[in-house]
């Protein structure tokens, strides 16, 4: 499988409940390496731009309000099949439906406060990683391979 890059966000609930380290630990255990990372309090403009694909959905306003309610951790994860691997580790959008052992089953409180974001396709991963990080902010493990 190809080496991919995907965007992960630890949402405000994950940050405030003190599980940043546990979440990143799970990624690293499964071979997803952070190659860019930053803590940031999103502005409304930044959140609305990021979630623009959902702007017609009924939950858009609440989603943007939640995502700007406190700091988040944005990061790029690199690894074999990183896009799908990250989605598998996250679990279903609604934590009540997320499989046991997934991040959302273990840490999320509700469908709004569902702890993590992950790109849902390689195409979206390219757009989303570029939304938050310039190429000069992305580390490369090339020299180790
Ligand atoms: P995903 O995060 O699992 O990819 P999306 O469908 O892309 O799910 O939705 C983006 C985010 O919007 C979700 O993570 C969740 O926080 C929120 N969301 C999605 N559907 C609902 C809903 O029906 N009610 C409230 N919030 C929702
Ligand atoms: Mg999504």
JSON list of C-alpha atoms and ligand atoms in Angstrom, two decimals:
[
{"chain": "A", "resi": 1, "resn": "UNK", "atom": "CA", "xyz": [0.00, 0.00, 0.00]},
{"chain": "A", "resi": 2, "resn": "UNK", "atom": "CA", "xyz": [1.18, 3.50, -0.75]},
{"chain": "A", "resi": 3, "resn": "UNK", "atom": "CA", "xyz": [2.48, 6.00, 1.78]},
{"chain": "A", "resi": 4, "resn": "UNK", "atom": "CA", "xyz": [-0.16, 8.70, 2.20]},
{"chain": "A", "resi": 5, "resn": "UNK", "atom": "CA", "xyz": [-0.67, 11.88, 4.20]},
{"chain": "A", "resi": 6, "resn": "UNK", "atom": "CA", "xyz": [-3.94, 12.77, 5.89]},
{"chain": "A", "resi": 7, "resn": "UNK", "atom": "CA", "xyz": [-5.23, 15.58, 8.10]},
{"chain": "A", "resi": 8, "resn": "UNK", "atom": "CA", "xyz": [-6.18, 14.86, 11.70]},
{"chain": "A", "resi": 9, "resn": "UNK", "atom": "CA", "xyz": [-7.69, 17.33, 14.15]},
{"chain": "A", "resi": 10, "resn": "UNK", "atom": "CA", "xyz": [-8.08, 16.73, 17.88]},
{"chain": "A", "resi": 11, "resn": "UNK", "atom": "CA", "xyz": [-11.28, 18.72, 18.50]},
{"chain": "A", "resi": 12, "resn": "UNK", "atom": "CA", "xyz": [-11.85, 21.04, 21.51]},
{"chain": "A", "resi": 13, "resn": "UNK", "atom": "CA", "xyz": [-13.38, 18.23, 23.63]},
{"chain": "A", "resi": 14, "resn": "UNK", "atom": "CA", "xyz": [-10.31, 16.02, 23.13]},
{"chain": "A", "resi": 15, "resn": "UNK", "atom": "CA", "xyz": [-8.00, 18.88, 24.08]},
{"chain": "A", "resi": 16, "resn": "UNK", "atom": "CA", "xyz": [-10.01, 19.93, 27.16]},
{"chain": "A", "resi": 17, "resn": "UNK", "atom": "CA", "xyz": [-10.38, 16.37, 28.44]},
{"chain": "A", "resi": 18, "resn": "UNK", "atom": "CA", "xyz": [-6.62, 15.90, 28.39]},
{"chain": "A", "resi": 19, "resn": "UNK", "atom": "CA", "xyz": [-6.25, 13.08, 25.89]},
{"chain": "A", "resi": 20, "resn": "UNK", "atom": "CA", "xyz": [-3.95, 14.70, 23.31]},
{"chain": "A", "resi": 21, "resn": "UNK", "atom": "CA", "xyz": [-1.12, 12.34, 24.24]},
{"chain": "A", "resi": 22, "resn": "UNK", "atom": "CA", "xyz": [-3.28, 9.22, 24.28]},
{"chain": "A", "resi": 23, "resn": "UNK", "atom": "CA", "xyz": [-4.69, 10.03, 20.84]},
{"chain": "A", "resi": 24, "resn": "UNK", "atom": "CA", "xyz": [-1.32, 10.73, 19.26]},
{"chain": "A", "resi": 25, "resn": "UNK", "atom": "CA", "xyz": [0.01, 7.57, 20.97]},
{"chain": "A", "resi": 26, "resn": "UNK", "atom": "CA", "xyz": [-2.62, 5.46, 19.21]},
{"chain": "A", "resi": 27, "resn": "UNK", "atom": "CA", "xyz": [-1.66, 6.94, 15.87]},
{"chain": "A", "resi": 28, "resn": "UNK", "atom": "CA", "xyz": [2.02, 6.24, 16.46]},
{"chain": "A", "resi": 29, "resn": "UNK", "atom": "CA", "xyz": [1.32, 2.66, 17.64]},
{"chain": "A", "resi": 30, "resn": "UNK", "atom": "CA", "xyz": [-0.39, 2.00, 14.31]},
{"chain": "A", "resi": 31, "resn": "UNK", "atom": "CA", "xyz": [2.39, 3.50, 12.21]},
{"chain": "A", "resi": 32, "resn": "UNK", "atom": "CA", "xyz": [0.86, 6.91, 11.60]},
{"chain": "A", "resi": 33, "resn": "UNK", "atom": "CA", "xyz": [3.62, 9.47, 12.16]},
{"chain": "A", "resi": 34, "resn": "UNK", "atom": "CA", "xyz": [2.94, 13.17, 12.74]},
{"chain": "A", "resi": 35, "resn": "UNK", "atom": "CA", "xyz": [4.86, 15.12, 10.07]},
{"chain": "A", "resi": 36, "resn": "UNK", "atom": "CA", "xyz": [3.32, 18.51, 10.98]},
{"chain": "A", "resi": 37, "resn": "UNK", "atom": "CA", "xyz": [1.60, 19.54, 14.20]},
{"chain": "A", "resi": 38, "resn": "UNK", "atom": "CA", "xyz": [0.23, 22.73, 15.76]},
{"chain": "A", "resi": 39, "resn": "UNK", "atom": "CA", "xyz": [-2.14, 23.81, 18.52]},
{"chain": "A", "resi": 40, "resn": "UNK", "atom": "CA", "xyz": [-4.49, 26.53, 17.36]},
{"chain": "A", "resi": 41, "resn": "UNK", "atom": "CA", "xyz": [-7.72, 28.26, 18.33]},
{"chain": "A", "resi": 42, "resn": "UNK", "atom": "CA", "xyz": [-9.66, 28.41, 15.06]},
{"chain": "A", "resi": 43, "resn": "UNK", "atom": "CA", "xyz": [-11.38, 31.62, 14.07]},
{"chain": "A", "resi": 44, "resn": "UNK", "atom": "CA", "xyz": [-14.93, 31.43, 12.77]},
{"chain": "A", "resi": 45, "resn": "UNK", "atom": "CA", "xyz": [-13.62, 32.22, 9.30]},
{"chain": "A", "resi": 46, "resn": "UNK", "atom": "CA", "xyz": [-11.11, 29.35, 9.47]},
{"chain": "A", "resi": 47, "resn": "UNK", "atom": "CA", "xyz": [-13.71, 26.84, 10.74]},
{"chain": "A", "resi": 48, "resn": "UNK", "atom": "CA", "xyz": [-16.31, 27.85, 8.14]},
{"chain": "A", "resi": 49, "resn": "UNK", "atom": "CA", "xyz": [-13.74, 27.60, 5.36]},
{"chain": "A", "resi": 50, "resn": "UNK", "atom": "CA", "xyz": [-12.59, 24.19, 6.51]},
{"chain": "A", "resi": 51, "resn": "UNK", "atom": "CA", "xyz": [-16.13, 22.79, 6.72]},
{"chain": "A", "resi": 52, "resn": "UNK", "atom": "CA", "xyz": [-17.42, 24.62, 3.61]},
{"chain": "A", "resi": 53, "resn": "UNK", "atom": "CA", "xyz": [-18.52, 21.27, 2.07]},
{"chain": "A", "resi": 54, "resn": "UNK", "atom": "CA", "xyz": [-21.09, 21.01, 4.89]},
{"chain": "A", "resi": 55, "resn": "UNK", "atom": "CA", "xyz": [-22.42, 24.58, 4.65]},
{"chain": "A", "resi": 56, "resn": "UNK", "atom": "CA", "xyz": [-25.92, 23.52, 3.55]},
{"chain": "A", "resi": 57, "resn": "UNK", "atom": "CA", "xyz": [-26.25, 20.90, 6.30]},
{"chain": "A", "resi": 58, "resn": "UNK", "atom": "CA", "xyz": [-28.47, 21.63, 9.32]},
{"chain": "A", "resi": 59, "resn": "UNK", "atom": "CA", "xyz": [-25.60, 21.05, 11.75]},
{"chain": "A", "resi": 60, "resn": "UNK", "atom": "CA", "xyz": [-23.14, 23.46, 10.06]},
{"chain": "A", "resi": 61, "resn": "UNK", "atom": "CA", "xyz": [-23.64, 26.36, 12.48]},
{"chain": "A", "resi": 62, "resn": "UNK", "atom": "CA", "xyz": [-23.34, 24.17, 15.59]},
{"chain": "A", "resi": 63, "resn": "UNK", "atom": "CA", "xyz": [-20.31, 22.39, 14.13]},
{"chain": "A", "resi": 64, "resn": "UNK", "atom": "CA", "xyz": [-18.47, 25.67, 13.49]},
{"chain": "A", "resi": 65, "resn": "UNK", "atom": "CA", "xyz": [-19.48, 27.01, 16.93]},
{"chain": "A", "resi": 66, "resn": "UNK", "atom": "CA", "xyz": [-18.10, 23.90, 18.58]},
{"chain": "A", "resi": 67, "resn": "UNK", "atom": "CA", "xyz": [-14.88, 23.88, 16.56]},
{"chain": "A", "resi": 68, "resn": "UNK", "atom": "CA", "xyz": [-14.17, 27.48, 17.61]},
{"chain": "A", "resi": 69, "resn": "UNK", "atom": "CA", "xyz": [-15.09, 26.93, 21.29]},
{"chain": "A", "resi": 70, "resn": "UNK", "atom": "CA", "xyz": [-11.51, 26.13, 22.33]},
{"chain": "A", "resi": 71, "resn": "UNK", "atom": "CA", "xyz": [-8.11, 25.18, 21.00]},
{"chain": "A", "resi": 72, "resn": "UNK", "atom": "CA", "xyz": [-7.62, 22.22, 18.69]},
{"chain": "A", "resi": 73, "resn": "UNK", "atom": "CA", "xyz": [-4.55, 20.26, 17.62]},
{"chain": "A", "resi": 74, "resn": "UNK", "atom": "CA", "xyz": [-4.14, 20.08, 13.86]},
{"chain": "A", "resi": 75, "resn": "UNK", "atom": "CA", "xyz": [-1.69, 17.57, 12.44]},
{"chain": "A", "resi": 76, "resn": "UNK", "atom": "CA", "xyz": [-0.68, 15.72, 9.34]},
{"chain": "A", "resi": 77, "resn": "UNK", "atom": "CA", "xyz": [-0.24, 11.97, 9.74]},
{"chain": "A", "resi": 78, "resn": "UNK", "atom": "CA", "xyz": [1.92, 9.98, 7.34]},
{"chain": "A", "resi": 79, "resn": "UNK", "atom": "CA", "xyz": [1.92, 6.23, 6.83]},
{"chain": "A", "resi": 80, "resn": "UNK", "atom": "CA", "xyz": [0.82, 3.28, 4.70]},
{"chain": "A", "resi": 81, "resn": "UNK", "atom": "CA", "xyz": [-2.80, 3.81, 3.70]},
{"chain": "A", "resi": 82, "resn": "UNK", "atom": "CA", "xyz": [-2.94, 6.70, 6.18]},
{"chain": "A", "resi": 83, "resn": "UNK", "atom": "CA", "xyz": [-6.35, 8.04, 5.08]},
{"chain": "A", "resi": 84, "resn": "UNK", "atom": "CA", "xyz": [-8.31, 4.82, 5.72]},
{"chain": "A", "resi": 85, "resn": "UNK", "atom": "CA", "xyz": [-6.17, 3.77, 8.69]},
{"chain": "A", "resi": 86, "resn": "UNK", "atom": "CA", "xyz": [-6.96, 7.06, 10.44]},
{"chain": "A", "resi": 87, "resn": "UNK", "atom": "CA", "xyz": [-10.69, 6.70, 9.67]},
{"chain": "A", "resi": 88, "resn": "UNK", "atom": "CA", "xyz": [-10.61, 3.14, 11.11]},
{"chain": "A", "resi": 89, "resn": "UNK", "atom": "CA", "xyz": [-8.91, 4.34, 14.31]},
{"chain": "A", "resi": 90, "resn": "UNK", "atom": "CA", "xyz": [-11.47, 7.19, 14.66]},
{"chain": "A", "resi": 91, "resn": "UNK", "atom": "CA", "xyz": [-14.65, 5.11, 14.44]},
{"chain": "A", "resi": 92, "resn": "UNK", "atom": "CA", "xyz": [-18.10, 6.19, 13.30]},
{"chain": "A", "resi": 93, "resn": "UNK", "atom": "CA", "xyz": [-19.18, 9.86, 13.38]},
{"chain": "A", "resi": 94, "resn": "UNK", "atom": "CA", "xyz": [-21.76, 9.14, 16.11]},
{"chain": "A", "resi": 95, "resn": "UNK", "atom": "CA", "xyz": [-19.81, 7.79, 19.12]},
{"chain": "A", "resi": 96, "resn": "UNK", "atom": "CA", "xyz": [-22.82, 5.66, 20.09]},
{"chain": "A", "resi": 97, "resn": "UNK", "atom": "CA", "xyz": [-22.31, 3.76, 16.83]},
{"chain": "A", "resi": 98, "resn": "UNK", "atom": "CA", "xyz": [-18.49, 3.71, 16.93]},
{"chain": "A", "resi": 99, "resn": "UNK", "atom": "CA", "xyz": [-16.84, 0.29, 17.28]},
{"chain": "A", "resi": 100, "resn": "UNK", "atom": "CA", "xyz": [-15.28, -0.54, 20.66]},
{"chain": "A", "resi": 101, "resn": "UNK", "atom": "CA", "xyz": [-11.65, 0.48, 20.92]},
{"chain": "A", "resi": 102, "resn": "UNK", "atom": "CA", "xyz": [-11.96, 3.36, 18.46]},
{"chain": "A", "resi": 103, "resn": "UNK", "atom": "CA", "xyz": [-11.09, 6.91, 19.49]},
{"chain": "A", "resi": 104, "resn": "UNK", "atom": "CA", "xyz": [-14.68, 8.11, 19.29]},
{"chain": "A", "resi": 105, "resn": "UNK", "atom": "CA", "xyz": [-16.02, 5.10, 21.25]},
{"chain": "A", "resi": 106, "resn": "UNK", "atom": "CA", "xyz": [-13.43, 5.66, 23.97]},
{"chain": "A", "resi": 107, "resn": "UNK", "atom": "CA", "xyz": [-13.30, 9.46, 24.23]},
{"chain": "A", "resi": 108, "resn": "UNK", "atom": "CA", "xyz": [-16.25, 11.16, 22.48]},
{"chain": "A", "resi": 109, "resn": "UNK", "atom": "CA", "xyz": [-19.30, 12.46, 24.32]},
{"chain": "A", "resi": 110, "resn": "UNK", "atom": "CA", "xyz": [-21.69, 13.26, 21.45]},
{"chain": "A", "resi": 111, "resn": "UNK", "atom": "CA", "xyz": [-21.96, 13.55, 17.67]},
{"chain": "A", "resi": 112, "resn": "UNK", "atom": "CA", "xyz": [-20.89, 17.23, 17.95]},
{"chain": "A", "resi": 113, "resn": "UNK", "atom": "CA", "xyz": [-18.11, 16.69, 20.48]},
{"chain": "A", "resi": 114, "resn": "UNK", "atom": "CA", "xyz": [-16.72, 13.63, 18.73]},
{"chain": "A", "resi": 115, "resn": "UNK", "atom": "CA", "xyz": [-13.04, 14.22, 19.58]},
{"chain": "A", "resi": 116, "resn": "UNK", "atom": "CA", "xyz": [-11.37, 13.85, 16.19]},
{"chain": "A", "resi": 117, "resn": "UNK", "atom": "CA", "xyz": [-11.58, 14.87, 12.55]},
{"chain": "A", "resi": 118, "resn": "UNK", "atom": "CA", "xyz": [-9.98, 12.85, 9.76]},
{"chain": "A", "resi": 119, "resn": "UNK", "atom": "CA", "xyz": [-9.88, 13.37, 6.01]},
{"chain": "A", "resi": 120, "resn": "UNK", "atom": "CA", "xyz": [-12.30, 10.99, 4.28]},
{"chain": "A", "resi": 121, "resn": "UNK", "atom": "CA", "xyz": [-10.45, 10.49, 0.96]},
{"chain": "A", "resi": 122, "resn": "UNK", "atom": "CA", "xyz": [-6.97, 10.97, -0.46]},
{"chain": "A", "resi": 123, "resn": "UNK", "atom": "CA", "xyz": [-8.29, 13.81, -2.60]},
{"chain": "A", "resi": 124, "resn": "UNK", "atom": "CA", "xyz": [-9.75, 15.62, 0.43]},
{"chain": "A", "resi": 125, "resn": "UNK", "atom": "CA", "xyz": [-6.60, 14.86, 2.43]},
{"chain": "A", "resi": 126, "resn": "UNK", "atom": "CA", "xyz": [-4.57, 16.85, -0.10]},
{"chain": "A", "resi": 127, "resn": "UNK", "atom": "CA", "xyz": [-6.92, 19.83, 0.15]},
{"chain": "A", "resi": 128, "resn": "UNK", "atom": "CA", "xyz": [-7.18, 19.67, 3.96]},
{"chain": "A", "resi": 129, "resn": "UNK", "atom": "CA", "xyz": [-3.46, 19.27, 4.68]},
{"chain": "A", "resi": 130, "resn": "UNK", "atom": "CA", "xyz": [-2.74, 22.26, 2.42]},
{"chain": "A", "resi": 131, "resn": "UNK", "atom": "CA", "xyz": [-5.47, 24.27, 4.20]},
{"chain": "A", "resi": 132, "resn": "UNK", "atom": "CA", "xyz": [-3.51, 24.13, 7.46]},
{"chain": "A", "resi": 133, "resn": "UNK", "atom": "CA", "xyz": [0.15, 23.63, 6.56]},
{"chain": "A", "resi": 134, "resn": "UNK", "atom": "CA", "xyz": [2.49, 25.09, 3.96]},
{"chain": "A", "resi": 135, "resn": "UNK", "atom": "CA", "xyz": [4.90, 22.57, 2.44]},
{"chain": "A", "resi": 136, "resn": "UNK", "atom": "CA", "xyz": [7.74, 24.17, 4.42]},
{"chain": "A", "resi": 137, "resn": "UNK", "atom": "CA", "xyz": [5.90, 23.28, 7.66]},
{"chain": "A", "resi": 138, "resn": "UNK", "atom": "CA", "xyz": [5.74, 19.58, 6.76]},
{"chain": "A", "resi": 139, "resn": "UNK", "atom": "CA", "xyz": [8.54, 17.32, 7.95]},
{"chain": "A", "resi": 140, "resn": "UNK", "atom": "CA", "xyz": [9.86, 14.54, 5.73]},
{"chain": "A", "resi": 141, "resn": "UNK", "atom": "CA", "xyz": [10.97, 11.04, 6.78]},
{"chain": "A", "resi": 142, "resn": "UNK", "atom": "CA", "xyz": [12.31, 10.38, 3.27]},
{"chain": "A", "resi": 143, "resn": "UNK", "atom": "CA", "xyz": [15.88, 10.22, 4.47]},
{"chain": "A", "resi": 144, "resn": "UNK", "atom": "CA", "xyz": [15.03, 7.24, 6.73]},
{"chain": "A", "resi": 145, "resn": "UNK", "atom": "CA", "xyz": [13.32, 5.03, 4.15]},
{"chain": "B", "resi": 1, "resn": "LIG", "atom": "P1", "xyz": [-16.92, 12.72, 9.95]},
{"chain": "B", "resi": 1, "resn": "LIG", "atom": "O1", "xyz": [-16.30, 13.70, 10.93]},
{"chain": "B", "resi": 1, "resn": "LIG", "atom": "O2", "xyz": [-17.09, 11.36, 10.58]},
{"chain": "B", "resi": 1, "resn": "LIG", "atom": "O3", "xyz": [-16.21, 12.68, 8.63]},
{"chain": "B", "resi": 1, "resn": "LIG", "atom": "P2", "xyz": [-18.99, 14.29, 8.62]},
{"chain": "B", "resi": 1, "resn": "LIG", "atom": "O4", "xyz": [-20.23, 13.70, 8.04]},
{"chain": "B", "resi": 1, "resn": "LIG", "atom": "O5", "xyz": [-17.93, 14.74, 7.67]},
{"chain": "B", "resi": 1, "resn": "LIG", "atom": "O6", "xyz": [-18.42, 13.23, 9.70]},
{"chain": "B", "resi": 1, "resn": "LIG", "atom": "O7", "xyz": [-19.45, 15.52, 9.53]},
{"chain": "B", "resi": 1, "resn": "LIG", "atom": "C1", "xyz": [-18.50, 16.44, 10.02]},
{"chain": "B", "resi": 1, "resn": "LIG", "atom": "C2", "xyz": [-18.77, 16.68, 11.48]},
{"chain": "B", "resi": 1, "resn": "LIG", "atom": "O8", "xyz": [-20.04, 17.31, 11.63]},
{"chain": "B", "resi": 1, "resn": "LIG", "atom": "C3", "xyz": [-18.86, 15.42, 12.34]},
{"chain": "B", "resi": 1, "resn": "LIG", "atom": "O9", "xyz": [-17.62, 14.95, 12.81]},
{"chain": "B", "resi": 1, "resn": "LIG", "atom": "C4", "xyz": [-19.76, 15.86, 13.47]},
{"chain": "B", "resi": 1, "resn": "LIG", "atom": "O10", "xyz": [-19.00, 16.54, 14.49]},
{"chain": "B", "resi": 1, "resn": "LIG", "atom": "C5", "xyz": [-20.68, 16.84, 12.80]},
{"chain": "B", "resi": 1, "resn": "LIG", "atom": "N1", "xyz": [-21.93, 16.16, 12.42]},
{"chain": "B", "resi": 1, "resn": "LIG", "atom": "C6", "xyz": [-22.13, 15.30, 11.42]},
{"chain": "B", "resi": 1, "resn": "LIG", "atom": "N2", "xyz": [-23.41, 14.87, 11.36]},
{"chain": "B", "resi": 1, "resn": "LIG", "atom": "C7", "xyz": [-24.03, 15.48, 12.38]},
{"chain": "B", "resi": 1, "resn": "LIG", "atom": "C8", "xyz": [-25.39, 15.46, 12.85]},
{"chain": "B", "resi": 1, "resn": "LIG", "atom": "O11", "xyz": [-26.26, 14.76, 12.32]},
{"chain": "B", "resi": 1, "resn": "LIG", "atom": "N3", "xyz": [-25.64, 16.24, 13.92]},
{"chain": "B", "resi": 1, "resn": "LIG", "atom": "C9", "xyz": [-24.71, 17.01, 14.54]},
{"chain": "B", "resi": 1, "resn": "LIG", "atom": "N4", "xyz": [-23.42, 17.06, 14.12]},
{"chain": "B", "resi": 1, "resn": "LIG", "atom": "C10", "xyz": [-23.09, 16.31, 13.05]},
{"chain": "B", "resi": 2, "resn": "LIG", "atom": "MG1", "xyz": [-15.97, 14.23, 7.25]}
]
